[in-house]
CSV table of C-alpha atoms in Angstrom, one decimal:
chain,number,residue,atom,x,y,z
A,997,UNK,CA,44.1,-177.6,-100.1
A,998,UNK,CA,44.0,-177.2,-103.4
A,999,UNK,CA,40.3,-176.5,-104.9
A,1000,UNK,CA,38.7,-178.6,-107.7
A,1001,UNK,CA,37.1,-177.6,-111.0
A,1002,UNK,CA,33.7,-178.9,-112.0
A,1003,UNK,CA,32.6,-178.0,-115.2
A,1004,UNK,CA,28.9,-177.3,-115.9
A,1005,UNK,CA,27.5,-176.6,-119.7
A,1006,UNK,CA,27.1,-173.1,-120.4
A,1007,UNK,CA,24.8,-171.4,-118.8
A,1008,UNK,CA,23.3,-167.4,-118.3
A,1009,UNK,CA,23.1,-166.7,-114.8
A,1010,UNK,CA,22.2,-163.2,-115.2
A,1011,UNK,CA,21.3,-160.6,-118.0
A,1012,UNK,CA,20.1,-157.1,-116.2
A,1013,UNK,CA,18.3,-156.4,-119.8
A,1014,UNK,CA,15.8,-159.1,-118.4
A,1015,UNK,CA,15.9,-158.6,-115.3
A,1016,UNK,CA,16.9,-155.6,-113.2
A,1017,UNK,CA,17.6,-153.1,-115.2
A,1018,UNK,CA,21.4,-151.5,-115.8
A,1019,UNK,CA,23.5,-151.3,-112.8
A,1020,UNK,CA,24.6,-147.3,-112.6
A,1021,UNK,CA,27.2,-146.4,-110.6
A,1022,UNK,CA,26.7,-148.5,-107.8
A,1023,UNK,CA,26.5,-152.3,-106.8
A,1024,UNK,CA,24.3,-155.6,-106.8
A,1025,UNK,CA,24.2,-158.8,-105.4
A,1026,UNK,CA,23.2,-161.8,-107.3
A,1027,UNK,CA,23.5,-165.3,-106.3
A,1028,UNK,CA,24.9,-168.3,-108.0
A,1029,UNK,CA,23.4,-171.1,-106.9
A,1030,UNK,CA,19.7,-170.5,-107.3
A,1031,UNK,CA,17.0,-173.1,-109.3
A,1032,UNK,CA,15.7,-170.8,-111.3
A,1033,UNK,CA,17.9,-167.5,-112.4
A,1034,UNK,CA,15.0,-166.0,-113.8
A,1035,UNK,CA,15.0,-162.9,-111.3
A,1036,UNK,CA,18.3,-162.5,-112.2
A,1037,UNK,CA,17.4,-162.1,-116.5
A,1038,UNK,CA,19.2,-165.6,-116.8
A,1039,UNK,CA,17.8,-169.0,-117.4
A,1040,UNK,CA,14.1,-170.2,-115.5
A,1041,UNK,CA,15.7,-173.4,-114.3
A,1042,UNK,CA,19.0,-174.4,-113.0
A,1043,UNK,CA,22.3,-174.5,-113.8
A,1044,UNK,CA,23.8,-177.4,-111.9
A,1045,UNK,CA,26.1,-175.1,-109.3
A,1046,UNK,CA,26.1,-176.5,-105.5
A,1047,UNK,CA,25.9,-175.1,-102.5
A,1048,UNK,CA,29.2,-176.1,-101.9
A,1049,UNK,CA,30.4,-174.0,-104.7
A,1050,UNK,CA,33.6,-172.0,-103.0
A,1051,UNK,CA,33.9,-170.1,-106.9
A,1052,UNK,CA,32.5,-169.6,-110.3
A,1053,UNK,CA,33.9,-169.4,-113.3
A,1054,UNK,CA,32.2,-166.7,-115.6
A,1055,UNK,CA,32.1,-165.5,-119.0
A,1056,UNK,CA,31.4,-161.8,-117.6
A,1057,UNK,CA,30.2,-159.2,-120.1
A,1058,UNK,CA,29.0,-155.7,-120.0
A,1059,UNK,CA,27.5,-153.3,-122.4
A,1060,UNK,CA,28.1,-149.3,-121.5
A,1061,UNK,CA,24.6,-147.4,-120.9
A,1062,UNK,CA,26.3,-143.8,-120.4
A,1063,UNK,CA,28.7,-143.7,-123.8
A,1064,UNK,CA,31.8,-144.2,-121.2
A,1065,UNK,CA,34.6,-146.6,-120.3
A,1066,UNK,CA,34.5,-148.0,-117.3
A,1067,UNK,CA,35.0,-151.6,-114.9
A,1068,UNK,CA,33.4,-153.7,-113.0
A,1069,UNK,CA,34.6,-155.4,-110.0
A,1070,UNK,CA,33.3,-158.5,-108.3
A,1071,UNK,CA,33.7,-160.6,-105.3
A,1072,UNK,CA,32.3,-162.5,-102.5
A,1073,UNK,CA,29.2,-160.6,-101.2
A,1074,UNK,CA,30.7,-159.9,-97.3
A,1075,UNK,CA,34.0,-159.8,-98.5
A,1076,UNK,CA,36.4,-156.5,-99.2
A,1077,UNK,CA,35.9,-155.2,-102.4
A,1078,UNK,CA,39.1,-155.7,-104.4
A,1079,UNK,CA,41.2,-153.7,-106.2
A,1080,UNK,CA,41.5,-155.3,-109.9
A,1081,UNK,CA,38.8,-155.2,-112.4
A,1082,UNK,CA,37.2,-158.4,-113.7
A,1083,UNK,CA,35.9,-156.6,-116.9
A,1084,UNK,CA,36.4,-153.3,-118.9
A,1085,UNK,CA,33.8,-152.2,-121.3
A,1086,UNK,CA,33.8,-148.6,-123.3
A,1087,UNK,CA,30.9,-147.5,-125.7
A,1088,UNK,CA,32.5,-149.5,-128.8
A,1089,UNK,CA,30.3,-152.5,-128.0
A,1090,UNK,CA,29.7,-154.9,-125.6
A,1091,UNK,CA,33.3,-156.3,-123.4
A,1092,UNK,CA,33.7,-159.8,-121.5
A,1093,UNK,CA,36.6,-161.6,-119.9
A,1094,UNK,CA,36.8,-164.8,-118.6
A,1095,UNK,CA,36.9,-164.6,-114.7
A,1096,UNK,CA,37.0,-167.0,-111.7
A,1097,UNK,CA,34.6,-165.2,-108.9
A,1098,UNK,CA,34.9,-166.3,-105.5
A,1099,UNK,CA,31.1,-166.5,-103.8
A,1100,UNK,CA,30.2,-166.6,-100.1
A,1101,UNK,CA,28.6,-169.5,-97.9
A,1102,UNK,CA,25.1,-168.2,-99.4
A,1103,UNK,CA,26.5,-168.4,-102.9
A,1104,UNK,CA,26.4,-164.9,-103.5
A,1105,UNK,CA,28.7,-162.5,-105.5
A,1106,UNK,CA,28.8,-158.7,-105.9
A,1107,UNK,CA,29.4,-156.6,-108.9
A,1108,UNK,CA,30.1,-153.2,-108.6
A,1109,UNK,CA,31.1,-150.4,-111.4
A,1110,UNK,CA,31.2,-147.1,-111.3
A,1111,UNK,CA,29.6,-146.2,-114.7
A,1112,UNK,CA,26.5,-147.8,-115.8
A,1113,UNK,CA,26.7,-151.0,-117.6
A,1114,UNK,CA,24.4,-153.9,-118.4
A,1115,UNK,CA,26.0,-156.4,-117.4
A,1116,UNK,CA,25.2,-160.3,-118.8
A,1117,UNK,CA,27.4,-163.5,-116.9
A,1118,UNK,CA,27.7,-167.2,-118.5
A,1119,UNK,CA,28.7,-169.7,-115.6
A,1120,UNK,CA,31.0,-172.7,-116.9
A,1121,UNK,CA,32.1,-174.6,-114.2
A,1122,UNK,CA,32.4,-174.0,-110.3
A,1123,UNK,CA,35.2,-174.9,-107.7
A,1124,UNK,CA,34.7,-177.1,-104.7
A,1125,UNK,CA,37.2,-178.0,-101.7
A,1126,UNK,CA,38.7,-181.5,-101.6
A,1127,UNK,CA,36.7,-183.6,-98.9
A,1128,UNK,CA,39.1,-183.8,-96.2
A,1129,UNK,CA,38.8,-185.3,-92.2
A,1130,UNK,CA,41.3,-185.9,-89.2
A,1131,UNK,CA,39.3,-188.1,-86.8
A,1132,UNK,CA,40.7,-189.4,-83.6
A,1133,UNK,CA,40.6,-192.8,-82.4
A,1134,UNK,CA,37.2,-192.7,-80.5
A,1135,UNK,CA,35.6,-190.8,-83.6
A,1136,UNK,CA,36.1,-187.2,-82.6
A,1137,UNK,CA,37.0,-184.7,-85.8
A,1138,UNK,CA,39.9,-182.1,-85.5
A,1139,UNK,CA,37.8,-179.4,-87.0
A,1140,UNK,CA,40.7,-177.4,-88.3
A,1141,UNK,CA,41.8,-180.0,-90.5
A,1142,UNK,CA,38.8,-180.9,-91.8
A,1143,UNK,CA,36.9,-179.7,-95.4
A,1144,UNK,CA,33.2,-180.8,-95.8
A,1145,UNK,CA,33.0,-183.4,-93.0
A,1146,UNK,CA,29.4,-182.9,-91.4
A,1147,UNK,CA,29.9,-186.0,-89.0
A,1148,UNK,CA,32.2,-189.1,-88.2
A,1149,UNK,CA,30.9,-191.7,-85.8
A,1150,UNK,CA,32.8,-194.2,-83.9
A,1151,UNK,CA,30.9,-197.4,-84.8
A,1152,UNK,CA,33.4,-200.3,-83.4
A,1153,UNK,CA,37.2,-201.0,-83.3
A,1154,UNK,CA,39.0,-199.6,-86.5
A,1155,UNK,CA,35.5,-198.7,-88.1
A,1156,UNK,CA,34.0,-195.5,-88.9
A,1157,UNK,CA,31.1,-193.6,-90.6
A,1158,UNK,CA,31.5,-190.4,-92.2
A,1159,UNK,CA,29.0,-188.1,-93.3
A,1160,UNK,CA,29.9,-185.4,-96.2
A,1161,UNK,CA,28.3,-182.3,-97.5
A,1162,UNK,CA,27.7,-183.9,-100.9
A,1163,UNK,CA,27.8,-187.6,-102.4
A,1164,UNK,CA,30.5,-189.5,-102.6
A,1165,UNK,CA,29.5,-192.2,-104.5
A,1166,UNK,CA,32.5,-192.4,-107.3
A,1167,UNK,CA,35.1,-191.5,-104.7
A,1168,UNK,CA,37.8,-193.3,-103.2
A,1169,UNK,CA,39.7,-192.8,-99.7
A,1170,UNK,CA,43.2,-192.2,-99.1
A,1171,UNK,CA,43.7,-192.7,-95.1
A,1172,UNK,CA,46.7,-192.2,-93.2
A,1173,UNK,CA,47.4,-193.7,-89.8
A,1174,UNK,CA,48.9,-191.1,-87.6
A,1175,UNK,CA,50.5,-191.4,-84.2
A,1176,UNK,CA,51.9,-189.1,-82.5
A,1177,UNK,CA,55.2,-188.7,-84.6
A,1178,UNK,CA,54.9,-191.4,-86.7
A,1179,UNK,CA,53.3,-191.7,-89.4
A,1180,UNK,CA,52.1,-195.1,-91.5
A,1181,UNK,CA,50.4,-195.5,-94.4
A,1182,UNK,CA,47.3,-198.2,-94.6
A,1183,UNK,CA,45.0,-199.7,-96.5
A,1184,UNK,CA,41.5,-199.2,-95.6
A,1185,UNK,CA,38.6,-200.4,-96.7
A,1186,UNK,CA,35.7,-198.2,-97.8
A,1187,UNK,CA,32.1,-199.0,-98.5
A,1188,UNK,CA,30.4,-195.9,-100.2
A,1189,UNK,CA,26.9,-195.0,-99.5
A,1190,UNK,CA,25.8,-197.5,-96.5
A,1191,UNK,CA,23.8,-194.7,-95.1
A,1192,UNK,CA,22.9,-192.7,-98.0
A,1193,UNK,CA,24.2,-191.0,-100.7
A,1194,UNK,CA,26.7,-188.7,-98.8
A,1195,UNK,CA,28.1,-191.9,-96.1
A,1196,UNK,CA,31.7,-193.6,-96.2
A,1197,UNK,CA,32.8,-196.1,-94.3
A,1198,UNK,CA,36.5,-196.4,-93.5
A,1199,UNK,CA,37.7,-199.9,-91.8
A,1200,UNK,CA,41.5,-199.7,-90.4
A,1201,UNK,CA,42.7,-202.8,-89.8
């Protein structure tokens, strides 16, 4: 499924000259989705990213601490390290790139260089997945096919309530009737929020 781009207003999410201290030849973890980024030398409050968030996307800078060029790396904290750079930086000043850094369930995110750097990140905008279900007949959900579902329930003949991992209050719902080879598509009818903030209903007639 393709992923979708949220935009947030720029925001510092970490500066390791306020917090931390210069990250020498080694790595650190910081997370992205926190309410205050304070312990991470960015901004004492929040800066709008989800749990939810699959990826970031940074303004990434560092400043060299050692008077030598060198990277940094970054990816989701759990994942394998990879083997592009996100960000060069050398003792003429400070470098930055634009990158798009993936995070883990937790929202966290490694860097990792192999000089010593300060390193600073402004977050602009996170990805999400597309809010995706299959649900059978009686209200069971093919898990495999499904993308921030957290439960569909069976409530009569044709009607169901689903449950999402965030609100779905401007959406609308696309639903296709499937059976066994053939394939029809129908109009439902959707009533947003009946159950909170989160809650669809979907009635195929």
């Amino acid at each position: 499924s393709e992923l979708r781009f949220v935009a947030v207003a720029p925001c510092r999410i970490i500066d390791t000259r306020k917090a931390g201290g210069a990250i020498k030849a080694g790595s650190r973890t910081f997370d992205a989705t926190l309410g205050s980024y304070a312990t991470q030398g960015g901004l004492a409050g929040s800066c709008n990213i989800p749990a939810y968030a699959v990826s970031i996307q940074l303004n990434l800078g560092a400043i060299s601490q050692d008077n030598k060029t060198s990277d940094i790396k970054g990816w989701a904290t759990g994942t394998s390290e990879p083997t592009a750079s996100g960000v060069s930086y050398n003792p003429s000043g400070p470098g930055a790139n634009t990158v798009t850094m993936p995070v883990n369930a937790s929202g966290q995110f490694t860097l990792k260089t192999p000089g010593s750097a300060q390193v600073f990140a402004d977050v602009a905008g996170y990805y999400q997945r597309p809010l995706t279900a299959s649900v059978s007949i009686s209200g069971g959900v093919y898990q495999a096919n499904a993308s921030g579902l957290v439960s569909a329930t069976h409530v009569s003949t044709g009607v169901y309530d689903l449950v999402w991992e965030r609100e779905v209050e401007n959406c609308t719902a696309a639903v296709a009737d499937t059976i066994f080879a053939d394939v029809r598509e129908v109009s439902p009818d959707v009533t947003t929020n009946p159950s909170g903030a989160n809650s669809m209903q979907v009635v195929v007639r």
